Coordinates of C-alpha atoms and ligand atoms in Angstrom, one line a residue:
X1 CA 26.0 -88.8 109.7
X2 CA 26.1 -85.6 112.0
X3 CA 22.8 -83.4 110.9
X4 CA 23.6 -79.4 110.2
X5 CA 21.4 -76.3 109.5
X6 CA 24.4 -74.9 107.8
X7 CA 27.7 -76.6 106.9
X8 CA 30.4 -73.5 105.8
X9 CA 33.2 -74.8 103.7
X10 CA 36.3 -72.5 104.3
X11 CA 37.8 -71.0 107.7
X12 CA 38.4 -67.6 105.8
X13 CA 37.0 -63.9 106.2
X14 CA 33.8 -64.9 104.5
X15 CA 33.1 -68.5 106.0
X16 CA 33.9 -67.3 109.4
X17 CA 31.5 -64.9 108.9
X18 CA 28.6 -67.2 108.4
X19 CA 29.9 -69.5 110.8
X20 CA 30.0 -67.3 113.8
X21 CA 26.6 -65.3 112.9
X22 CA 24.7 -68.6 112.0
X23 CA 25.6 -70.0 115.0
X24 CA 24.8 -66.8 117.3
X25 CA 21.5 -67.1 115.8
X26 CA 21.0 -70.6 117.2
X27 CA 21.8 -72.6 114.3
X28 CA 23.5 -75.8 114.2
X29 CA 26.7 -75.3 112.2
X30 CA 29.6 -76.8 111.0
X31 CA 32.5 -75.1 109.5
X32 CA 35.2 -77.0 107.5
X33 CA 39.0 -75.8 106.8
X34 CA 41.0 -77.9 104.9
X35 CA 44.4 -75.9 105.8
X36 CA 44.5 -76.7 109.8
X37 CA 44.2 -73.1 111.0
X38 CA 41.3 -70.6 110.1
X39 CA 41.8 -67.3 109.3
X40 CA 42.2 -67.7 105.4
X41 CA 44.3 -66.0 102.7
X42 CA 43.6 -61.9 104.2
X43 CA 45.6 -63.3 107.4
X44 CA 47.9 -65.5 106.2
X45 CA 48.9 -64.7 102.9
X46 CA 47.1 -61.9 101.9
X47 CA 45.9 -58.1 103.6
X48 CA 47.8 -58.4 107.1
X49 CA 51.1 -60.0 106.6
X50 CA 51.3 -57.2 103.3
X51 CA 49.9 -54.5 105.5
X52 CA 52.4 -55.7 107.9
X53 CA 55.2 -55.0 105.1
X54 CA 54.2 -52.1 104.1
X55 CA 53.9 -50.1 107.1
X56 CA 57.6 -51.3 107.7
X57 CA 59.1 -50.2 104.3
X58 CA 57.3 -46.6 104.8
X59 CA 59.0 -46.4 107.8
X60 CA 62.2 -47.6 106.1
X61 CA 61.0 -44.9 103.5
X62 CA 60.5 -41.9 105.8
X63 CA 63.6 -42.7 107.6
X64 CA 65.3 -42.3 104.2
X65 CA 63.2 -39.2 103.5
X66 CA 65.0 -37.9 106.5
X67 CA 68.4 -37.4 104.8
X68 CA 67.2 -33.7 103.6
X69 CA 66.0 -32.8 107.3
X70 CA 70.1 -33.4 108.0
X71 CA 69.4 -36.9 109.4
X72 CA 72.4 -39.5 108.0
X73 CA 70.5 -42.8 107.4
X74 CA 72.7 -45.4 105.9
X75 CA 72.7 -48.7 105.5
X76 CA 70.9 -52.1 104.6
X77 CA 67.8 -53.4 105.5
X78 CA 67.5 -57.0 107.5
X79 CA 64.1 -58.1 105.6
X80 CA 64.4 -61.3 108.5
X81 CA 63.8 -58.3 111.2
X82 CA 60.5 -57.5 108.7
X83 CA 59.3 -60.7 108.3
X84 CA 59.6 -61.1 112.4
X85 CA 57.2 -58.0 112.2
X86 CA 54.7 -59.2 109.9
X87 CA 54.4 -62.6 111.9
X88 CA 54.0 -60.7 115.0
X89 CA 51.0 -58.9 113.2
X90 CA 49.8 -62.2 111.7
X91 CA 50.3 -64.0 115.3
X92 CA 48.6 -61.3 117.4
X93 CA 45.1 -60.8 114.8
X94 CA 45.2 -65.0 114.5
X95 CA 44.1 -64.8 117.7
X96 CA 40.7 -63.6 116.5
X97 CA 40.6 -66.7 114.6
X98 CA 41.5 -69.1 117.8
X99 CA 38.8 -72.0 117.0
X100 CA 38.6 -72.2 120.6
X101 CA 36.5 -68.9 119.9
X102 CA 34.4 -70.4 117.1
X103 CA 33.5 -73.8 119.3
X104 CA 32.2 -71.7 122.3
X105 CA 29.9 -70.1 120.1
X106 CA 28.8 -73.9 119.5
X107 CA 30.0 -74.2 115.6
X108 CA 31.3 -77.8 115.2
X109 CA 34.6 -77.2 113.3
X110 CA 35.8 -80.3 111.1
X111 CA 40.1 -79.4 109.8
X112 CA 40.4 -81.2 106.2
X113 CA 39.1 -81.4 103.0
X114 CA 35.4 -81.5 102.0
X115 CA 33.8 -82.7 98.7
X116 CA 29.9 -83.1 97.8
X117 CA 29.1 -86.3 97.4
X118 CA 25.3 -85.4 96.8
X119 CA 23.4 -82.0 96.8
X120 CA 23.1 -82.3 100.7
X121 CA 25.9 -84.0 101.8
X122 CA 29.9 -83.8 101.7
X123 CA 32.7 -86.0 103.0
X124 CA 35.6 -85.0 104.7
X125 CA 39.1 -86.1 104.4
X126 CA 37.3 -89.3 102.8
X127 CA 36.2 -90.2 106.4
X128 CA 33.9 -88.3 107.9
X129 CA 30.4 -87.3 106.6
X130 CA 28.0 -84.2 106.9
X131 CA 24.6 -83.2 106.1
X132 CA 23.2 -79.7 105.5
X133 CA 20.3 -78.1 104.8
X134 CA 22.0 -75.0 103.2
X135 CA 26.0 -75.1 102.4
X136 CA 28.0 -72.6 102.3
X137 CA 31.0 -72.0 99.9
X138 CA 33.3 -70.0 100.5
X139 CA 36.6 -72.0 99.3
X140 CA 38.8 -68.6 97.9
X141 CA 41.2 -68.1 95.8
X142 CA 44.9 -68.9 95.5
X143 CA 47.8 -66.9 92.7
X144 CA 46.7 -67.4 89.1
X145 CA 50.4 -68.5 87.2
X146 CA 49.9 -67.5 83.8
X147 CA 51.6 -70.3 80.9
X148 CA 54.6 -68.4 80.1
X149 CA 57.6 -71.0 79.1
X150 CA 60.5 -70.9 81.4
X151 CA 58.6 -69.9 84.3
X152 CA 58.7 -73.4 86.1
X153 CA 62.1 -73.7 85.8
X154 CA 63.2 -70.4 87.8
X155 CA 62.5 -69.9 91.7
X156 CA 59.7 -67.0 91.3
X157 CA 56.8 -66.0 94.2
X158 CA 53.6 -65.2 95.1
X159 CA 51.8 -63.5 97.9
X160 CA 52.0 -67.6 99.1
X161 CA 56.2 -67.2 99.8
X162 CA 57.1 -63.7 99.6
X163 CA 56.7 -62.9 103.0
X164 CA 59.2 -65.7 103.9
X165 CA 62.2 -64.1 102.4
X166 CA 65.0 -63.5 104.4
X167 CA 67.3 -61.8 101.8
X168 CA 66.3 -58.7 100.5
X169 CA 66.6 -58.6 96.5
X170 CA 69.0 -56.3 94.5
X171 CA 67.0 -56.3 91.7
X172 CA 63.1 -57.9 91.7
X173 CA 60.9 -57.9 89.0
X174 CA 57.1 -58.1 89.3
X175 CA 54.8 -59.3 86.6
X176 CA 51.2 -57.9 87.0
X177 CA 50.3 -54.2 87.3
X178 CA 47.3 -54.6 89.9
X179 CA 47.0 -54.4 93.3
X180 CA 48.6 -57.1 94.6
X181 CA 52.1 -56.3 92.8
X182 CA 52.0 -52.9 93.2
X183 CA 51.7 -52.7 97.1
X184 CA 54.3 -55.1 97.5
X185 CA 56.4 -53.8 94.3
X186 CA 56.6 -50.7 96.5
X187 CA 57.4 -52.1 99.5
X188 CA 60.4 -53.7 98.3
X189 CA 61.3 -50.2 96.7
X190 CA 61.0 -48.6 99.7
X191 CA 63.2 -51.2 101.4
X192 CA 65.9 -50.7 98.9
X193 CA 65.2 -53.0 96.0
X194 CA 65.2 -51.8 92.3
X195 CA 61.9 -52.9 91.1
X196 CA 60.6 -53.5 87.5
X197 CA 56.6 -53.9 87.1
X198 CA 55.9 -55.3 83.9
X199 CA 52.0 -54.9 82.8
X200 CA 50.6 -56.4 79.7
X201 CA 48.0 -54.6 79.6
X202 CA 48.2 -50.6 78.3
X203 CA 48.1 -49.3 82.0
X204 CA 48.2 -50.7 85.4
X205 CA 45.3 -50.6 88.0
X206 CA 43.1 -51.2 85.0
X207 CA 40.3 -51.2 87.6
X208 CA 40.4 -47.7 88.3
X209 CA 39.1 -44.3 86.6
X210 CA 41.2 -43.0 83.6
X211 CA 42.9 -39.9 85.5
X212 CA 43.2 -42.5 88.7
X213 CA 45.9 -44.1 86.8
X214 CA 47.6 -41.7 85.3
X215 CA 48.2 -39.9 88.7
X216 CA 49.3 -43.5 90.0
X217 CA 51.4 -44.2 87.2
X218 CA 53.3 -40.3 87.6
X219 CA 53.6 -41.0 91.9
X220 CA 54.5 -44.9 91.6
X221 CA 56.7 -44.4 88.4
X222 CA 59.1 -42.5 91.1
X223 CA 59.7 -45.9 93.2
X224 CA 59.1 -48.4 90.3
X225 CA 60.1 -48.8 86.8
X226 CA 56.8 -49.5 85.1
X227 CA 56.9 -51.5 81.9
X228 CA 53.0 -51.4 79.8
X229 CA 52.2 -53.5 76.9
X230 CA 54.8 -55.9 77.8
X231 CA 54.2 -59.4 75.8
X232 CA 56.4 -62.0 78.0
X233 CA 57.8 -64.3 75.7
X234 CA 59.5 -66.4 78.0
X235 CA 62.2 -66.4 81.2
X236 CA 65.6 -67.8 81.6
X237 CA 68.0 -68.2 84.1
X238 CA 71.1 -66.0 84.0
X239 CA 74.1 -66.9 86.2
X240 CA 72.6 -66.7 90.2
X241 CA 69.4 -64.4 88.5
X242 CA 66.7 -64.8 86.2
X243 CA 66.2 -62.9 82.8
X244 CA 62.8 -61.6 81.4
X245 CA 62.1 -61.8 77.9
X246 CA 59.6 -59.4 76.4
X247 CA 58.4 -57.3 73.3
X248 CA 57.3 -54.3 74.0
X249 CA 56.0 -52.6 71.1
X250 CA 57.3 -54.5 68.8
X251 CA 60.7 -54.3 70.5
X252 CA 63.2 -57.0 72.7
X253 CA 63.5 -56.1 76.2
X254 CA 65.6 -57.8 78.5
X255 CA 65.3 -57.0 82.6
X256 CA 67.3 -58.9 84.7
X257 CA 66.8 -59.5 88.5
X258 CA 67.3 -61.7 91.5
X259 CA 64.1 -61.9 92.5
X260 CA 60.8 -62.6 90.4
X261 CA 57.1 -62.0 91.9
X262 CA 54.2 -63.2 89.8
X263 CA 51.1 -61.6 90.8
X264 CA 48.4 -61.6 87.8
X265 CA 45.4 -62.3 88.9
X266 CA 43.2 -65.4 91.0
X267 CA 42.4 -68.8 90.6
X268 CA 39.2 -70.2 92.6
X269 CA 40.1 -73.1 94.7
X270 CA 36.8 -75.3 94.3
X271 CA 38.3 -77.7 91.8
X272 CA 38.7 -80.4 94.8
X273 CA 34.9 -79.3 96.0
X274 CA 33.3 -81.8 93.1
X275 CA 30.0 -79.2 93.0
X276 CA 29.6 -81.4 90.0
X277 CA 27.9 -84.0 92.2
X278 CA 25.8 -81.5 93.6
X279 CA 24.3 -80.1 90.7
X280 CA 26.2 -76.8 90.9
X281 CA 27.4 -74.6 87.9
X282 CA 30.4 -73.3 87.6
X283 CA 31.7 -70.5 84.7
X284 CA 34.5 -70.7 82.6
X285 CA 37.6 -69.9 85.5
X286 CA 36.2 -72.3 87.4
X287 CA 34.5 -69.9 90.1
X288 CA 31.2 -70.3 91.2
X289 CA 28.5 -67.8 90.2
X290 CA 25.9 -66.8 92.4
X291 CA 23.1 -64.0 92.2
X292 CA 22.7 -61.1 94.6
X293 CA 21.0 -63.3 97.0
X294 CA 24.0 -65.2 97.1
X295 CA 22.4 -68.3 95.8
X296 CA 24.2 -70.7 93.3
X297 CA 21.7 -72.4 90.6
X298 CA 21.4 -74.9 93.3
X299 CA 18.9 -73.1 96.1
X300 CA 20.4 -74.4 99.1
X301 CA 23.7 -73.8 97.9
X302 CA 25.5 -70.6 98.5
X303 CA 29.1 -69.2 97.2
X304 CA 30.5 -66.1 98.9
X305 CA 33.6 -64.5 98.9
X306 CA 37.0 -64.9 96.4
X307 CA 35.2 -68.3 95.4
X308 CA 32.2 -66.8 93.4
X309 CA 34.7 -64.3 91.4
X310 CA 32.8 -61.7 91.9
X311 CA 34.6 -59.3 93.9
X312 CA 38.1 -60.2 96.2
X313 CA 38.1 -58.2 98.7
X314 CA 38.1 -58.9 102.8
X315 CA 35.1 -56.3 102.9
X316 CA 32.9 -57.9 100.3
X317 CA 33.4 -61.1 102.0
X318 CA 32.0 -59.8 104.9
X319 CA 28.9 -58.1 103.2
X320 CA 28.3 -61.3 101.5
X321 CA 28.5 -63.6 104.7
X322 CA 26.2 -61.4 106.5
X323 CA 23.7 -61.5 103.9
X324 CA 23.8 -65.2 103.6
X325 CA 23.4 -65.7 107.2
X326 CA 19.9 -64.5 106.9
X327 CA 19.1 -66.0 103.4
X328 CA 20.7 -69.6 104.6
X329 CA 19.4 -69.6 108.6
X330 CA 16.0 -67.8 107.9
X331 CA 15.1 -69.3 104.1
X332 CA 15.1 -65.2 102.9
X333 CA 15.7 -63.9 100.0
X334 CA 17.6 -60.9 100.7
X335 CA 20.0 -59.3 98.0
X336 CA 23.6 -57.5 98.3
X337 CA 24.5 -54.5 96.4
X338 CA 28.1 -53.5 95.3
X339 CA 27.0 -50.6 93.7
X340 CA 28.7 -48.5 96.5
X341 CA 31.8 -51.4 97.3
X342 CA 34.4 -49.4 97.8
X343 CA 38.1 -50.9 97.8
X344 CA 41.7 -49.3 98.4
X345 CA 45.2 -49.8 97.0
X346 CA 48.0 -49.2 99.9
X347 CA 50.5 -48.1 97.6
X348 CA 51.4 -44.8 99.0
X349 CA 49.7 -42.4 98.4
X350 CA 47.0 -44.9 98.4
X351 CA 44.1 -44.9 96.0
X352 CA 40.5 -45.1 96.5
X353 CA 37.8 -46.3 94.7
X354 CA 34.0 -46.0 95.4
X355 CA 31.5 -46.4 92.6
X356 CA 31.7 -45.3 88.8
X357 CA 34.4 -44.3 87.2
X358 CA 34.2 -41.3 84.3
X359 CA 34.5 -44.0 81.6
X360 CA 31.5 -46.6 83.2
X361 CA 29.7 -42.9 83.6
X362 CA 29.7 -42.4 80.4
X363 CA 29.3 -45.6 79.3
X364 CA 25.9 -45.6 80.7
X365 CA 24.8 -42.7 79.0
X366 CA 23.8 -40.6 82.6
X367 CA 24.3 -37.1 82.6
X368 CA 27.2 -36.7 84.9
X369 CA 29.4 -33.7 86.4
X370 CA 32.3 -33.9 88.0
X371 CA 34.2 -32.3 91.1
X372 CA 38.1 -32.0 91.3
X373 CA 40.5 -31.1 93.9
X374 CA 44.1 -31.7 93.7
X375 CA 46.1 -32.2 96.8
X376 CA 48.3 -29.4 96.3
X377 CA 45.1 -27.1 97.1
X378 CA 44.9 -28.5 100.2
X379 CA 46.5 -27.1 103.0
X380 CA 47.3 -29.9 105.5
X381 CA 48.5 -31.9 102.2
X382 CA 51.0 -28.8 101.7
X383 CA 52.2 -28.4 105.3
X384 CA 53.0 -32.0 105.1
X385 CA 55.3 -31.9 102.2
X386 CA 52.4 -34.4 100.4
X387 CA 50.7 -33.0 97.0
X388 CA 51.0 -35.4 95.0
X389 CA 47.1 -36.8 95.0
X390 CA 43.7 -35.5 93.6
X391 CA 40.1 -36.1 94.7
X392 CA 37.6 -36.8 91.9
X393 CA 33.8 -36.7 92.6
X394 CA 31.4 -37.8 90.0
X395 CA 27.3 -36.8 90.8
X396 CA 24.3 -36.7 88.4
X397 CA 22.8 -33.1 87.7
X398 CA 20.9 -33.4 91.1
X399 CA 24.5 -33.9 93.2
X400 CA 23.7 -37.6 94.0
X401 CA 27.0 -38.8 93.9
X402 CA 27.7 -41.6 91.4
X403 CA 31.2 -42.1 92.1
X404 CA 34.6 -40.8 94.1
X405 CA 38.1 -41.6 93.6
X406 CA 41.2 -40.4 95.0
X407 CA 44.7 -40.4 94.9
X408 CA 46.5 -39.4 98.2
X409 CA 48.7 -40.0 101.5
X410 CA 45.7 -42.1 103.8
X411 CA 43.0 -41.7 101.6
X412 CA 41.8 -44.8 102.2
X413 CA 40.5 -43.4 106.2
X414 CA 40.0 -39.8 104.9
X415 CA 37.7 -40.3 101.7
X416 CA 35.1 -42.3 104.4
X417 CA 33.1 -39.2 104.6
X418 CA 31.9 -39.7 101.2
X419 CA 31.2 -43.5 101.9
X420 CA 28.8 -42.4 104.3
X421 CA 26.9 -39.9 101.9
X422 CA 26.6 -42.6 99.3
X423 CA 25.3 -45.1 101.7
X424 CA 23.0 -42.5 103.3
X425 CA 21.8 -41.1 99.8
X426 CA 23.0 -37.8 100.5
X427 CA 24.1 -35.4 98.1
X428 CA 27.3 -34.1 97.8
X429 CA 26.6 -30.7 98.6
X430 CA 26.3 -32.6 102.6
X431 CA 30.3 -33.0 102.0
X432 CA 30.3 -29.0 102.0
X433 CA 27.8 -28.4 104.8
X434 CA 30.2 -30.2 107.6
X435 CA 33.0 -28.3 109.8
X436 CA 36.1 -30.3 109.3
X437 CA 38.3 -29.4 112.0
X438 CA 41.4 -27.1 110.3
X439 CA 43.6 -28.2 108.9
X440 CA 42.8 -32.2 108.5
X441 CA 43.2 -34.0 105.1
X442 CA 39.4 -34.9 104.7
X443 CA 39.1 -31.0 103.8
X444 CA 40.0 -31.9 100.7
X445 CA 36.6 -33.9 100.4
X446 CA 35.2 -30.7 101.5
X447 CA 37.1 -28.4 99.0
X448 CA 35.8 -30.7 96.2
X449 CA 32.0 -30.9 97.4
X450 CA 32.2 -26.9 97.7
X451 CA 32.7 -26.9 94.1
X452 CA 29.4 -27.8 94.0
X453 CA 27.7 -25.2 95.7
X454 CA 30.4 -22.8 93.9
X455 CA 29.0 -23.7 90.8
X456 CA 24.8 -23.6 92.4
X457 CA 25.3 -19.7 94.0
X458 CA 28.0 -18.1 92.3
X459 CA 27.5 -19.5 88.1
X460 CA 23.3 -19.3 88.3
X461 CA 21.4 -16.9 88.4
X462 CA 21.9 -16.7 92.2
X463 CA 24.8 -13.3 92.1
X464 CA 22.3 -11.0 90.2
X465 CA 19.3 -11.5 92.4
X466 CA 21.6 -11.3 95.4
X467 CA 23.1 -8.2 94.5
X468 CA 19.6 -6.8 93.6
X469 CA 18.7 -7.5 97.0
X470 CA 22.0 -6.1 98.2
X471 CA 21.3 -2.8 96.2
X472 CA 17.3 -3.0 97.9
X473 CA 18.3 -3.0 101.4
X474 CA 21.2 -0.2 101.2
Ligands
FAD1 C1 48.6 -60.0 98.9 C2 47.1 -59.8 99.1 C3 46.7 -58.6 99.7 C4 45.3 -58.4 99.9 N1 45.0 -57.2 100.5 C5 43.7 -57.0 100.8 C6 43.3 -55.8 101.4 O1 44.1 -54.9 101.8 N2 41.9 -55.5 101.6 C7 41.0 -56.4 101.2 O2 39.8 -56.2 101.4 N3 41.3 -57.6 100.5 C8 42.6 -57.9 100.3 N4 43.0 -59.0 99.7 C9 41.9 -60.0 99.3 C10 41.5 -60.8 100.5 O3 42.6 -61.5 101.1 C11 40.5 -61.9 100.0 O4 39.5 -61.3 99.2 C12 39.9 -62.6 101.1 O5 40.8 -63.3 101.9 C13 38.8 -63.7 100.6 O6 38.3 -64.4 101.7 P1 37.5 -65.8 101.4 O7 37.0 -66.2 102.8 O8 36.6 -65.7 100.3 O9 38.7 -66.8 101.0 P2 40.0 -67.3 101.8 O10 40.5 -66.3 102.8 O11 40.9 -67.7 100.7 O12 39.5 -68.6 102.6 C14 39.1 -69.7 101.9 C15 39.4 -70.9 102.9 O13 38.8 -72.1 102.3 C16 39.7 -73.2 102.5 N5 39.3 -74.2 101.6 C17 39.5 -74.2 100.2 N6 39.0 -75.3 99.6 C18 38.6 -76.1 100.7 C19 38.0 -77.4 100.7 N7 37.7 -78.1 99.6 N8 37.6 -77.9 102.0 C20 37.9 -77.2 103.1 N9 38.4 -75.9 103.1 C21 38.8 -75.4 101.9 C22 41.1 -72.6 102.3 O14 42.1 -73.3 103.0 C23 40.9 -71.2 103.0 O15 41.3 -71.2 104.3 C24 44.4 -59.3 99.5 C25 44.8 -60.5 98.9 C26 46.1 -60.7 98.7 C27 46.5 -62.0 98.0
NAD2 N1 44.2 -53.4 98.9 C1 43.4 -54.4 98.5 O1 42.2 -54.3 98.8 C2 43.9 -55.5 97.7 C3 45.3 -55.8 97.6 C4 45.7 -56.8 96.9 C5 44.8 -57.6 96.2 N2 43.5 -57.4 96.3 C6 42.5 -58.2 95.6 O2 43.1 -59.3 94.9 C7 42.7 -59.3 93.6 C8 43.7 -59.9 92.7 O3 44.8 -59.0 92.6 P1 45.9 -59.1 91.4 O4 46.7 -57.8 91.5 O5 46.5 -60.4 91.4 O6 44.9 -59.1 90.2 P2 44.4 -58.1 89.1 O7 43.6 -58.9 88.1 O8 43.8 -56.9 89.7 O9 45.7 -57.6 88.4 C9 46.5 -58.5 87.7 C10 47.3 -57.8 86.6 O10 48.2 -58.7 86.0 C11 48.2 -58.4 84.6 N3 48.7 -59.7 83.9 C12 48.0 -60.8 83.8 N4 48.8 -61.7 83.1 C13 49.9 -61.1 82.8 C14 51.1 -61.5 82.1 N5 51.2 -62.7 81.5 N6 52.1 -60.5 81.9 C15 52.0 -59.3 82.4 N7 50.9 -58.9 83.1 C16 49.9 -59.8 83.3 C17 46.8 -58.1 84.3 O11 46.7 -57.4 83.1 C18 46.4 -57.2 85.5 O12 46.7 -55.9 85.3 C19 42.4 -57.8 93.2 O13 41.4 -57.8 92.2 C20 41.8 -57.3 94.5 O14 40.4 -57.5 94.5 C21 43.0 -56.3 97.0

């Protein structure tokens, strides 16, 4: 039985992360992929080939857009020429992920599937077995298909298929109001499709601050047709479509389509892993918790990424695997936080979240203010024909920001500013003391942080003993 300091199972953003960094360190490492190719869900299902989409149906979008400019832009869109793109983008980053790459840096990688057979050791494939002194997991997480009676018997997708279509839909209906159906809902809208989102929840994007939504739901409602407290009762076929059977406040609704996306939440893919035999707990979905350390009720054990349940993002995977590299190679104890993760929905405009929201501020009971800019104050948002968007900044009394959130055209790069504040302690009354060159879209993280100092010089006590001095020195 081959020896390890570390065995990482999964070839995705968070096990390649480990792999490559515990092995730079000097470790002996083996990494295990079950699916033949490394990379993971971000590259091949998940952030790239959708970013890939995306950026094609805004351009499908904009071209549109053109018709008011005087520019005639008919016709249909050959979603085969789109899927060519988003292989070429898939393609072209996989090659990041070449294991040629990983085995120069001296990781041993092993392509099948690994199960613990005891606390230290795993088998692969039922042939081959492993020992290590700390294993990672960091398995994911695959489309969560909620029991809804019909649903089996229709063709429907998932971020798993959808980017194989060749066809694009008439009419497609998307069950799920989060992130995953609404950057792809929109996508299809902008290539042409008519798009129903139906949510069963009260809002969509149920993640995100209160007035978040309700600008998201006002912008996105002019692409999608947005369907809330929708109770699915079941789906049938009709003719070469599918119907969709729900009550919505205590009402029938019928939407009809020719293409059907289910994207309502994740699954953890660990069920094959038998942790069982290792002594490792799992909670109720399945996923397996870990602490901040990264540590599973099993020491040596660690569980990173989409497979603890924690957060599923490509970011957080990262943080994570860096942090287990020293608490697996070196025996530390060192902690994440996710108090400042910050995460982005490429809808367009996108939306941005960093910290608390207004309702988990007052929740906690802290004494908070808020800062608020809407885009249509902003000049390079006017010039660009693009107001529709607000920037929200929650601080405590001191201006220690707690949380910002924004709704606008590429907020995702321009709201960085304030990442940097937050992870640098800085106030936001730093936002203000910058020169932002004119006329860029981050002013509109400047605009709001003036606010502050607004508020400081010109409702305190500062104009009267200013004005004394004024009246002094003439
Ligand atoms: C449509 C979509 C869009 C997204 N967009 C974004 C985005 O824009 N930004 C962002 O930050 N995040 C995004 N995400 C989330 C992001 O893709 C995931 O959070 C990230 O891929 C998680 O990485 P991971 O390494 O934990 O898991 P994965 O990437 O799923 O990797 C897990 C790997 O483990 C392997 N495996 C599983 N079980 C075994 C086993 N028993 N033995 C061996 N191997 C095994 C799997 O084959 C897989 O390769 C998106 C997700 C989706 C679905
Ligand atoms: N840009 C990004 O960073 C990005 C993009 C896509 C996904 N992701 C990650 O992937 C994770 C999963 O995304 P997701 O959108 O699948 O999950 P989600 O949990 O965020 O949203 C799923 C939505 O589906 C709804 N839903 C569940 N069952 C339903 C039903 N039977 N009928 C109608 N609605 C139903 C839920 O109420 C929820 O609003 C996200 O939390 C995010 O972390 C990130």
């Amino acid at each position: 039985m081959e020896k390890y300091d570390v065995i990482v199972i999964g070839g995705g953003s968070a096990g390649l992360t480990v792999a490559s960094g515990a092995a730079s360190l000097g470790a002996r490492v083996a990494l295990i992929e079950q699916s033949g190719r490394l990379g993971g869900d971000c590259l091949h299902f998940g952030c790239v080939p959708s970013k890939a989409f995306i950026q094609a149906a805004k351009e499908v979008s904009t071209a549109r857009r053109a018709a008011s400019l005087g520019l005639d832009v008919s016709g249909t869109v050959d979603l085969s020429a789109v899927k060519t793109r988003v292989e070429e983008a898939v393609g072209s980053i996989q090659q990041q992920d070449d294991p040629k790459r990983f085995t120069e840096m001296g990781v041993d990688i092993y392509f099948g599937r690994a199960e613990f057979v005891t606390p230290n050791a795993l088998l692969i494939e039922g042939e081959d077995y492993v020992y290590g002194k700390s294993i990672v997991i960091a398995t994911g997480s695959s489309p969560l298909i909620p029991e809804i009676p019909g649903l089996e018997d229709v063709t429907y997708h998932t971020n798993e298929s959808v980017f194989d279509l060749e066809k694009l839909p008439e009419k497609a209906i998307f069950i799920g109001g989060g992130p995953i159906s609404l950057e792809l809902a929109q996508a299809f809208s902008h290539l042409g499709s008519e798009v129903t989102v139906v949510e069963k929840a009260s809002s969509i994007l149920s993640k995100e601050d209160r007035s978040i939504q309700e600008a998201a739901v006002q912008v996105l409602g002019e692409d999608l047709r947005i369907v809330t407290d929708a109770d699915i009762q079941k789906v049938t076929k009709d003719g070469d479509g599918l119907s969709l059977h729900c009550t919505v406040e205590g009402k029938d609704l019928h939407i009809n389509g020719d293409m059907l996306f289910v994207g309502t939440g994740r699954k953890p893919n660990s069920g094959a892993l038998n942790v069982g035999k290792a002594g490792v707990e799992t909670d109720q979905k399945g996923f397996i918790p870990a602490g901040d350390d990264l540590r599973t009720n099993v020491s040596h054990i660690f569980s990173i990424g989409d497979a603890n349940g924690r957060y599923f993002f490509t970011h957080a995977a990262g943080m994570e695997g860096k942090q287990v590299v020293q608490n697996a190679v070196f025996g530390l104890k060192g902690k994440v936080s996710y108090d400042q993760l910050p995460w982005v929905t490429y809808t367009s405009p996108e939306i941005f979240h960093a910290g608390m929201t207004e309702e988990e501020a007052t929740e906690s009971g802290i004494n908070y203010k808020v800062y608020e800019t809407t885009l249509d104050d902003v000049d390079r948002f006017v010039a660009d024909h693009q107001t529709q968007g607000l920037v929200k900044i929650l601080t405590d009394w001191k201006g220690k920001i707690l949380g910002a959130h924004a709704v606008g055209e590429g907020a995702g790069d321009w709201m960085q500013p304030v990442l940097y504040a937050m992870a640098k302690n800085n106030g936001i009354g730093s936002l203000s003391n910058m020169t932002y060159p004119y006329p860029n879209h981050a002013a509109a993280v400047q605009q709001t942080a003036d606010l502050f100092w607004r508020e400081k010089l010109f409702d305190g006590p500062v104009p009267a003993v200013t004005k004394k001095l004024i009246e002094y020195k003439r």
